[in-house]
PDB file of C-alpha atoms in Angstrom:
ATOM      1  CA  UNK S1000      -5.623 -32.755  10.657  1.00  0.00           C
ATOM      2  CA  UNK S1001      -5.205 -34.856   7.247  1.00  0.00           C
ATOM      3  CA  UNK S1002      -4.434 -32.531   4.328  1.00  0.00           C
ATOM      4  CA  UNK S1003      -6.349 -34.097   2.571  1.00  0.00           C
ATOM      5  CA  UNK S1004      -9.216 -32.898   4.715  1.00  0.00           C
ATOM      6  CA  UNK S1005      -8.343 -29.120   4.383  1.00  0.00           C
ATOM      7  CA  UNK S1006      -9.553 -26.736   1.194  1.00  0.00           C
ATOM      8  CA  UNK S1007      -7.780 -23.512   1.092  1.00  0.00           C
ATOM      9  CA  UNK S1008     -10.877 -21.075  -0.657  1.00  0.00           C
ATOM     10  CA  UNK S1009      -8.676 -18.352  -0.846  1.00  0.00           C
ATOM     11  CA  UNK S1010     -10.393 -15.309  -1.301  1.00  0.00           C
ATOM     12  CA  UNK S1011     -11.219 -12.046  -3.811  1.00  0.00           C
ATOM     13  CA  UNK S1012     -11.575  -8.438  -4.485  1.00  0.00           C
ATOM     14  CA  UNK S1013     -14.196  -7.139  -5.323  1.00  0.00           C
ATOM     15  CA  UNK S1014     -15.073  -5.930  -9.164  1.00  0.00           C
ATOM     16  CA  UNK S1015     -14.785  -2.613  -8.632  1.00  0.00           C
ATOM     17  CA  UNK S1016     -10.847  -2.775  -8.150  1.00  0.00           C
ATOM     18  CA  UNK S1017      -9.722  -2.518 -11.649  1.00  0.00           C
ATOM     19  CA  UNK S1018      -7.695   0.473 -13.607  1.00  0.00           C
ATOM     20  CA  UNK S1019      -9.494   3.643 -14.077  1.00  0.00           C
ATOM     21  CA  UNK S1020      -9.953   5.502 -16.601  1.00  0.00           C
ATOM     22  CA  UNK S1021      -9.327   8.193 -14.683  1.00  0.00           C
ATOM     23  CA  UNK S1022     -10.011  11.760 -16.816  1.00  0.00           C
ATOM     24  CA  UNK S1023      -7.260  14.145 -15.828  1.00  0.00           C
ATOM     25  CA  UNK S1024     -10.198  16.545 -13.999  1.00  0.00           C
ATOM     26  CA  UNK S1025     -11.227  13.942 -12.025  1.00  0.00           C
ATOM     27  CA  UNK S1026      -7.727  12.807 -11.361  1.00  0.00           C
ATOM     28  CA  UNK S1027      -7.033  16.525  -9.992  1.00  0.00           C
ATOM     29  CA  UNK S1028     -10.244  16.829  -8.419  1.00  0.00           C
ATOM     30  CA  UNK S1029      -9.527  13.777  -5.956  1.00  0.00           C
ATOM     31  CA  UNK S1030      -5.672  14.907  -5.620  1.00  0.00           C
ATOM     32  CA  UNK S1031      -7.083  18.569  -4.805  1.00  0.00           C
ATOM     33  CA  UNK S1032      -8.977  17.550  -2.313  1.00  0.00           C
ATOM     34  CA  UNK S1033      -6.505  15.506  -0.124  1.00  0.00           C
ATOM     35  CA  UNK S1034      -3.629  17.696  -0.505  1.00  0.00           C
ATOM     36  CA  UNK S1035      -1.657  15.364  -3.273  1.00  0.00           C
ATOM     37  CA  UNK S1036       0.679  17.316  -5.713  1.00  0.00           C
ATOM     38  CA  UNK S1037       2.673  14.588  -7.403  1.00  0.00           C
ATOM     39  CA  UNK S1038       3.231  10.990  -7.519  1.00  0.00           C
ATOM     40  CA  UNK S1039       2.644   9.064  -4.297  1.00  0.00           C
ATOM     41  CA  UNK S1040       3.649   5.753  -1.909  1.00  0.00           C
ATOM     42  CA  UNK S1041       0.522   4.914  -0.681  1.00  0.00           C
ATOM     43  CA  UNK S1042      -1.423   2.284   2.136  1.00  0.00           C
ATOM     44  CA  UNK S1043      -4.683   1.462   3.698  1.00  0.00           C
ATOM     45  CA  UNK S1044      -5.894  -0.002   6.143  1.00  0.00           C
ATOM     46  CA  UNK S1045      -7.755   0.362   9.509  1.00  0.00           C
ATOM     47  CA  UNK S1046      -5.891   2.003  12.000  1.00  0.00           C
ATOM     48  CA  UNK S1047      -4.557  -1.050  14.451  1.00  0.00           C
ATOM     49  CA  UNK S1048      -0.978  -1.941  15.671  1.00  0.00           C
ATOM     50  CA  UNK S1049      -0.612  -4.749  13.425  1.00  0.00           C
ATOM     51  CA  UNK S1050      -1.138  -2.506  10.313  1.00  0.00           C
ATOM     52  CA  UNK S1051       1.973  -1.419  11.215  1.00  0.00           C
ATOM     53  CA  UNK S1052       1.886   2.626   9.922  1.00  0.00           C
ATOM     54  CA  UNK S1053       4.257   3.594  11.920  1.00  0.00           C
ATOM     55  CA  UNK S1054       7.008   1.391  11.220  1.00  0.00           C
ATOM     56  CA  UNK S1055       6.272   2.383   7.410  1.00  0.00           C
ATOM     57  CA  UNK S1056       6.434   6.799   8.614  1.00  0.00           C
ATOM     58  CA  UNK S1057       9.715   5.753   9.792  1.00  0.00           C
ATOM     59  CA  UNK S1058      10.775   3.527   6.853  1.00  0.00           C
ATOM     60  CA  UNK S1059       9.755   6.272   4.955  1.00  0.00           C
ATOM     61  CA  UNK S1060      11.778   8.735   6.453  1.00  0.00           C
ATOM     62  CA  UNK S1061      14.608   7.379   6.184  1.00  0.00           C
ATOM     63  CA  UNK S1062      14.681   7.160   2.381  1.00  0.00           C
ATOM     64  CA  UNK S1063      16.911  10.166   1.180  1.00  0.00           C
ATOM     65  CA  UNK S1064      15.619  13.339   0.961  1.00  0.00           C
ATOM     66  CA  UNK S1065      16.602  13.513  -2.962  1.00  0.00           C
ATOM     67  CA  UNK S1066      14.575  10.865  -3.648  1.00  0.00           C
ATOM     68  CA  UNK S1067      12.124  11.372  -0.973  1.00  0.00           C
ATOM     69  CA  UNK S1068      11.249  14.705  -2.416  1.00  0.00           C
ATOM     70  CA  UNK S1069       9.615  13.454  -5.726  1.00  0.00           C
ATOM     71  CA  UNK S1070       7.578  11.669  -3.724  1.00  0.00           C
ATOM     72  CA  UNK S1071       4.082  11.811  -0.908  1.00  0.00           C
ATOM     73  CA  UNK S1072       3.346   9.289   1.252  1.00  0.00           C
ATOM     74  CA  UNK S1073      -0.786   8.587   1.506  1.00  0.00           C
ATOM     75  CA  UNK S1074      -2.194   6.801   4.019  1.00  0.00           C
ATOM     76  CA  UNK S1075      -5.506   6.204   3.098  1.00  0.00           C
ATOM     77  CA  UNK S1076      -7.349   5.438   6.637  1.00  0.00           C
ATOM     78  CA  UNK S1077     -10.397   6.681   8.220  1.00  0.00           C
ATOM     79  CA  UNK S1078      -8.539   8.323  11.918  1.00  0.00           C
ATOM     80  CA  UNK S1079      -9.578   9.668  15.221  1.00  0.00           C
ATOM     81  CA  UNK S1080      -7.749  13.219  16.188  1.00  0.00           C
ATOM     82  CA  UNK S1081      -5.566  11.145  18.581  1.00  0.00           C
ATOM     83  CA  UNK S1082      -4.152   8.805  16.098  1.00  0.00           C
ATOM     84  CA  UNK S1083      -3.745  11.689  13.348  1.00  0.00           C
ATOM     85  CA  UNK S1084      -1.806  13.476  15.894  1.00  0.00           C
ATOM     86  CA  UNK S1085       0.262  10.328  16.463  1.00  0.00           C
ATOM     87  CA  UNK S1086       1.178   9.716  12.631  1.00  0.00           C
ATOM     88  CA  UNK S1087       1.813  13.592  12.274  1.00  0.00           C
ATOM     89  CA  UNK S1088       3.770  13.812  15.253  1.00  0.00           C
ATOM     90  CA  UNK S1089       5.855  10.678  14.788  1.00  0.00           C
ATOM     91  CA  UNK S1090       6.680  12.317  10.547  1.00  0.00           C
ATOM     92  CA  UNK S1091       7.711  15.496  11.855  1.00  0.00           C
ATOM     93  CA  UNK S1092      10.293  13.865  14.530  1.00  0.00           C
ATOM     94  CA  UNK S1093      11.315  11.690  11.592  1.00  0.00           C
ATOM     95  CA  UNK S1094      12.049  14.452   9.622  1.00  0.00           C
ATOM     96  CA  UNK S1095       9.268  14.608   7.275  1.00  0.00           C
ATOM     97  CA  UNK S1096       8.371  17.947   6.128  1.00  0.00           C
ATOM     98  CA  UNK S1097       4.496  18.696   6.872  1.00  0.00           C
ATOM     99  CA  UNK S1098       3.694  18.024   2.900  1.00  0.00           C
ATOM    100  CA  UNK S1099       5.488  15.030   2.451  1.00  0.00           C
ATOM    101  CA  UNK S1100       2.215  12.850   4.728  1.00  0.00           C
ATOM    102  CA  UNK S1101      -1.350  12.870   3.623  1.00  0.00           C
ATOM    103  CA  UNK S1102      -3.735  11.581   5.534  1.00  0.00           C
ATOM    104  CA  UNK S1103      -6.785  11.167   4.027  1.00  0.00           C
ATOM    105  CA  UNK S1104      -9.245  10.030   6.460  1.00  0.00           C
ATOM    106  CA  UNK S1105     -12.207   8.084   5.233  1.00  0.00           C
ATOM    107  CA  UNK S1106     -12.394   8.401   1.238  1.00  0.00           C
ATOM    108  CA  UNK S1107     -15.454   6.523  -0.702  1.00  0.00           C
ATOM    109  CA  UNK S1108     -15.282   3.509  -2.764  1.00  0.00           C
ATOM    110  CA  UNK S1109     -15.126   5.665  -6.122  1.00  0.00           C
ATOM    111  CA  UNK S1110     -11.989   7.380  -4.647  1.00  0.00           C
ATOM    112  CA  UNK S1111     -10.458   4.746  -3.486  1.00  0.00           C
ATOM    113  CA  UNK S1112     -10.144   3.046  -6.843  1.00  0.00           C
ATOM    114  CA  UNK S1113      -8.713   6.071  -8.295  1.00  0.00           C
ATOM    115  CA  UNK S1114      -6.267   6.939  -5.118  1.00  0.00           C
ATOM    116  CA  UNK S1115      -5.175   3.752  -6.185  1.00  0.00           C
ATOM    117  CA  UNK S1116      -5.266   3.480  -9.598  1.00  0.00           C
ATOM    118  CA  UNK S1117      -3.375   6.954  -9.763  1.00  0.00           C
ATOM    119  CA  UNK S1118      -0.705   5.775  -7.031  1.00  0.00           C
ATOM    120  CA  UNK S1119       2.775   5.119  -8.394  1.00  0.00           C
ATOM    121  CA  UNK S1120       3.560   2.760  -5.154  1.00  0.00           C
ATOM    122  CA  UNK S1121       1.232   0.391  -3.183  1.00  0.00           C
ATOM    123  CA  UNK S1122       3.247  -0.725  -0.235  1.00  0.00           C
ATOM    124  CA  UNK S1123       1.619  -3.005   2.850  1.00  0.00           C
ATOM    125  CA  UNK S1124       3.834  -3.326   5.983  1.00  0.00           C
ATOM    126  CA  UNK S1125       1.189  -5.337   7.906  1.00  0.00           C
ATOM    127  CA  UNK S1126       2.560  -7.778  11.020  1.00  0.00           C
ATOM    128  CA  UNK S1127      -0.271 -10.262  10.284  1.00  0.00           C
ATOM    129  CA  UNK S1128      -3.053 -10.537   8.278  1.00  0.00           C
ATOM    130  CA  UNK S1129      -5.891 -13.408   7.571  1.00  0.00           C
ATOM    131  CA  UNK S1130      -5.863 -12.680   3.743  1.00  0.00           C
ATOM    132  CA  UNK S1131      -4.940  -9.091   3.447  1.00  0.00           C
ATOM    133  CA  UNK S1132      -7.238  -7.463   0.252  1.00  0.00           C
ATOM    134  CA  UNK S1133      -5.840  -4.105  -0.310  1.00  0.00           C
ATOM    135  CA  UNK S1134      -2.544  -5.485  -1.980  1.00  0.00           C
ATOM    136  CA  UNK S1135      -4.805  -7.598  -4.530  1.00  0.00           C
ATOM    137  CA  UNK S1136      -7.004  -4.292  -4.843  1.00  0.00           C
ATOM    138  CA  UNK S1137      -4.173  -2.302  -5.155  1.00  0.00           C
ATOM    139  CA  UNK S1138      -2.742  -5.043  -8.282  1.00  0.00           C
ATOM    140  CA  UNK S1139      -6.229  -5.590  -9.511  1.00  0.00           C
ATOM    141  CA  UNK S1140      -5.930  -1.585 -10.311  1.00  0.00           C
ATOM    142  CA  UNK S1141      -2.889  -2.341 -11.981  1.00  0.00           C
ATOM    143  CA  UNK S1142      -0.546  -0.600  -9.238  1.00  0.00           C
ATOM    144  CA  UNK S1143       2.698  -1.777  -8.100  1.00  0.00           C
ATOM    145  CA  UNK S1144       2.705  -3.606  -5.270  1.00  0.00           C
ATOM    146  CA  UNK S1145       5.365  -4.234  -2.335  1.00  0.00           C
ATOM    147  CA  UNK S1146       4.431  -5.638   1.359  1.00  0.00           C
ATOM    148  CA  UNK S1147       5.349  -8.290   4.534  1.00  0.00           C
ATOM    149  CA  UNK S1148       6.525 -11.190   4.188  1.00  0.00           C
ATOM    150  CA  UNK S1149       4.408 -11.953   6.881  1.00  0.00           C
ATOM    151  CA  UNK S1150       1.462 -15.003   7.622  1.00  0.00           C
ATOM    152  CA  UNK S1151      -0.703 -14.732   4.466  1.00  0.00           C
ATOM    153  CA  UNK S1152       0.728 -11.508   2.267  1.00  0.00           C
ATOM    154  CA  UNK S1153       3.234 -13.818   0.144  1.00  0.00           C
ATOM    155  CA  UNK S1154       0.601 -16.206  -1.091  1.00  0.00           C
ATOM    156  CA  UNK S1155      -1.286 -12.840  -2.314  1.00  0.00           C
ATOM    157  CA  UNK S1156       1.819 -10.942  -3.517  1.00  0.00           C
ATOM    158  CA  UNK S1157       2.974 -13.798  -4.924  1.00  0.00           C
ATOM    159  CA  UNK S1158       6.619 -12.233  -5.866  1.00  0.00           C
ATOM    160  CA  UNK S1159       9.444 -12.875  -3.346  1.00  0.00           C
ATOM    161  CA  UNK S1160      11.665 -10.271  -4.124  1.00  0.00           C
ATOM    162  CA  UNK S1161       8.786  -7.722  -3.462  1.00  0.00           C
ATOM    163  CA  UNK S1162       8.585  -8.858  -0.279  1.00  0.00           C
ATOM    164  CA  UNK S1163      10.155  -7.455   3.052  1.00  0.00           C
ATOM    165  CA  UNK S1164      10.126  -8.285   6.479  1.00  0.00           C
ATOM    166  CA  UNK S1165       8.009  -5.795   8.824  1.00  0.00           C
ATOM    167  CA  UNK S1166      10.291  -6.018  11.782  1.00  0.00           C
ATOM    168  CA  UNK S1167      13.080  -4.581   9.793  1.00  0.00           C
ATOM    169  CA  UNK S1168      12.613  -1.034   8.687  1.00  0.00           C
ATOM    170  CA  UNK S1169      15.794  -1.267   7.023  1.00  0.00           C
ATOM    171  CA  UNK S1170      14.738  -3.670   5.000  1.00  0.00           C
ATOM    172  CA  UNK S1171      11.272  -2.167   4.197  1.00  0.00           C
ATOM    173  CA  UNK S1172      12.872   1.415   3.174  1.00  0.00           C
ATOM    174  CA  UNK S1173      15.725  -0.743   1.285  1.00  0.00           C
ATOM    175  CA  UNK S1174      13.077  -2.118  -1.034  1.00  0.00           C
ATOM    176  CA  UNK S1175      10.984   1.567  -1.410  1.00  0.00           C
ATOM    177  CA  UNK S1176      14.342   2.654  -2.617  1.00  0.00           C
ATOM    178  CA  UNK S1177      14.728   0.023  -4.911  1.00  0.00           C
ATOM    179  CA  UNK S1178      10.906  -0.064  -6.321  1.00  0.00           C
ATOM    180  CA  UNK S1179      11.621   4.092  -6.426  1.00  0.00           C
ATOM    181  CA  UNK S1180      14.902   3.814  -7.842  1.00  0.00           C
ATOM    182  CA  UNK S1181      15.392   0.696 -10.458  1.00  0.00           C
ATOM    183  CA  UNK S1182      13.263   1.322 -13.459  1.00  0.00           C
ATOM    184  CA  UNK S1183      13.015  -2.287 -14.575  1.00  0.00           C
ATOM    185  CA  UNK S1184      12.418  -3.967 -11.384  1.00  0.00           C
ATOM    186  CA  UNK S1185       9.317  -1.044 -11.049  1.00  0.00           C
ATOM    187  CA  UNK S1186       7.961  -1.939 -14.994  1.00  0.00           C
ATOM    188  CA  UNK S1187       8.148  -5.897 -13.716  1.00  0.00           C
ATOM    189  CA  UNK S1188       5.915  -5.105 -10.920  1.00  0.00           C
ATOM    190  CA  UNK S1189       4.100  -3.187 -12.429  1.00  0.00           C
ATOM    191  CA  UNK S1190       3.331  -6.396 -15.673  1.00  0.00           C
ATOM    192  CA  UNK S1191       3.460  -8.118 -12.084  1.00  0.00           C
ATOM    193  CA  UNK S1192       0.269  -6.769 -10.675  1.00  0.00           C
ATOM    194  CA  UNK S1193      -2.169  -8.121 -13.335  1.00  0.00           C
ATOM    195  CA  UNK S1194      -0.873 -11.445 -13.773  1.00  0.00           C
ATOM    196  CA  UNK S1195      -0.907 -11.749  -9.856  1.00  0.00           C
ATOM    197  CA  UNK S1196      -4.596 -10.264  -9.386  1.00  0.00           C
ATOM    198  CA  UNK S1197      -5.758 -12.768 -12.052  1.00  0.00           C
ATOM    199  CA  UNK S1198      -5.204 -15.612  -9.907  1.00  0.00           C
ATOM    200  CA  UNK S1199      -7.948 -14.797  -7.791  1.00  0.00           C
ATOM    201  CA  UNK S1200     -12.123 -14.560  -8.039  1.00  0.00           C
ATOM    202  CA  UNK S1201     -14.564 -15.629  -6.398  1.00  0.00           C
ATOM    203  CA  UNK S1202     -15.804 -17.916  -9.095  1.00  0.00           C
ATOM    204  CA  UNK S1203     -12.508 -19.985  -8.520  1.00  0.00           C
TER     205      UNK S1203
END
């Protein structure tokens, strides 16, 4: 096909993804009630292979404990008891002590925004995706954002170097550390997020 024939329309989170202003009661209320203590790594999704949780439990895990401790990882998915005994199962033979996974199951809209509004790490390890929203949600709320480098996810990240490929784990925990670890290349993803997140609406 001519590419002159083709228009990429993109797409767009909705409104609601933008920063909270999150009082701290209602910040503790929401962290009460899924088991958060501290600051948290966090994804979403629906719970299919090509989401890819499992290769981010084990990318996870293999972060050092030091640095792992300061930390929770959310996933933020709506799960039958099968597949939460699969992610629980498959943290504690990684080494993950039964605090450091929350699994939410399904959370509202409201809480949503403000898991991710509050969450010091959005990362998305996705194999595929046809757009891939909850990155741009996630940087519409003004959270740092990591993912694939896979299909569509760079043309929404828009950064390279935040960018990992999701058939290396290596790789994928290598650039946790770094976002966990370097305090300037966090703050630039951070400043990152909005700029990104402005590029798209659905007016353009």
């Amino acid at each position: 096909i001519e590419p002159v024939r083709v228009t990429n329309i993109s797409s767009a989170a909705n409104s609601i993804f933008a920063s909270a202003n999150l009082s701290s009661d209602d910040a503790a209320s929401i962290a009460k009630k899924y088991g958060i203590v501290g600051k948290y790594l966090m994804h979403t999704g629906v719970f299919e292979a090509r989401k890819n949780f499992q290769g981010l439990i084990r990318a996870y895990a293999a972060i050092p404990t030091p640095v792992r401790a300061q930390y929770q990882l959310v996933l933020v998915c709506n799960l039958d008891s099968g597949a939460r005994q699969e992610l629980t199962e498959l943290a504690a033979n990684g080494g993950l002590a039964h605090n450091e996974l929350v699994l939410t199951g399904f959370v509202t809209d409201d809480e949503l925004v403000a898991l991710y509004t509050a969450c010091h790490l959005f990362v998305f390890p996705s194999f595929h995706e046809g757009f891939g929203l909850p990155p741009l949600e996630a940087m519409q709320c003004g959270t740092a954002t990591i993912g694939s480098n896979a299909t569509s996810l760079p043309e929404v990240i828009g950064r390279g170097d935040a960018l990992f490929d999701p058939t290396f784990e290596t790789e994928m925990t290598s650039l946790i550390m770094k976002a966990l670890t370097d305090t300037q290349f966090y703050q630039s993803l951070k400043a990152h997020a909005a700029n990104q997140a402005a590029n798209f609406s659905w007016d353009k």
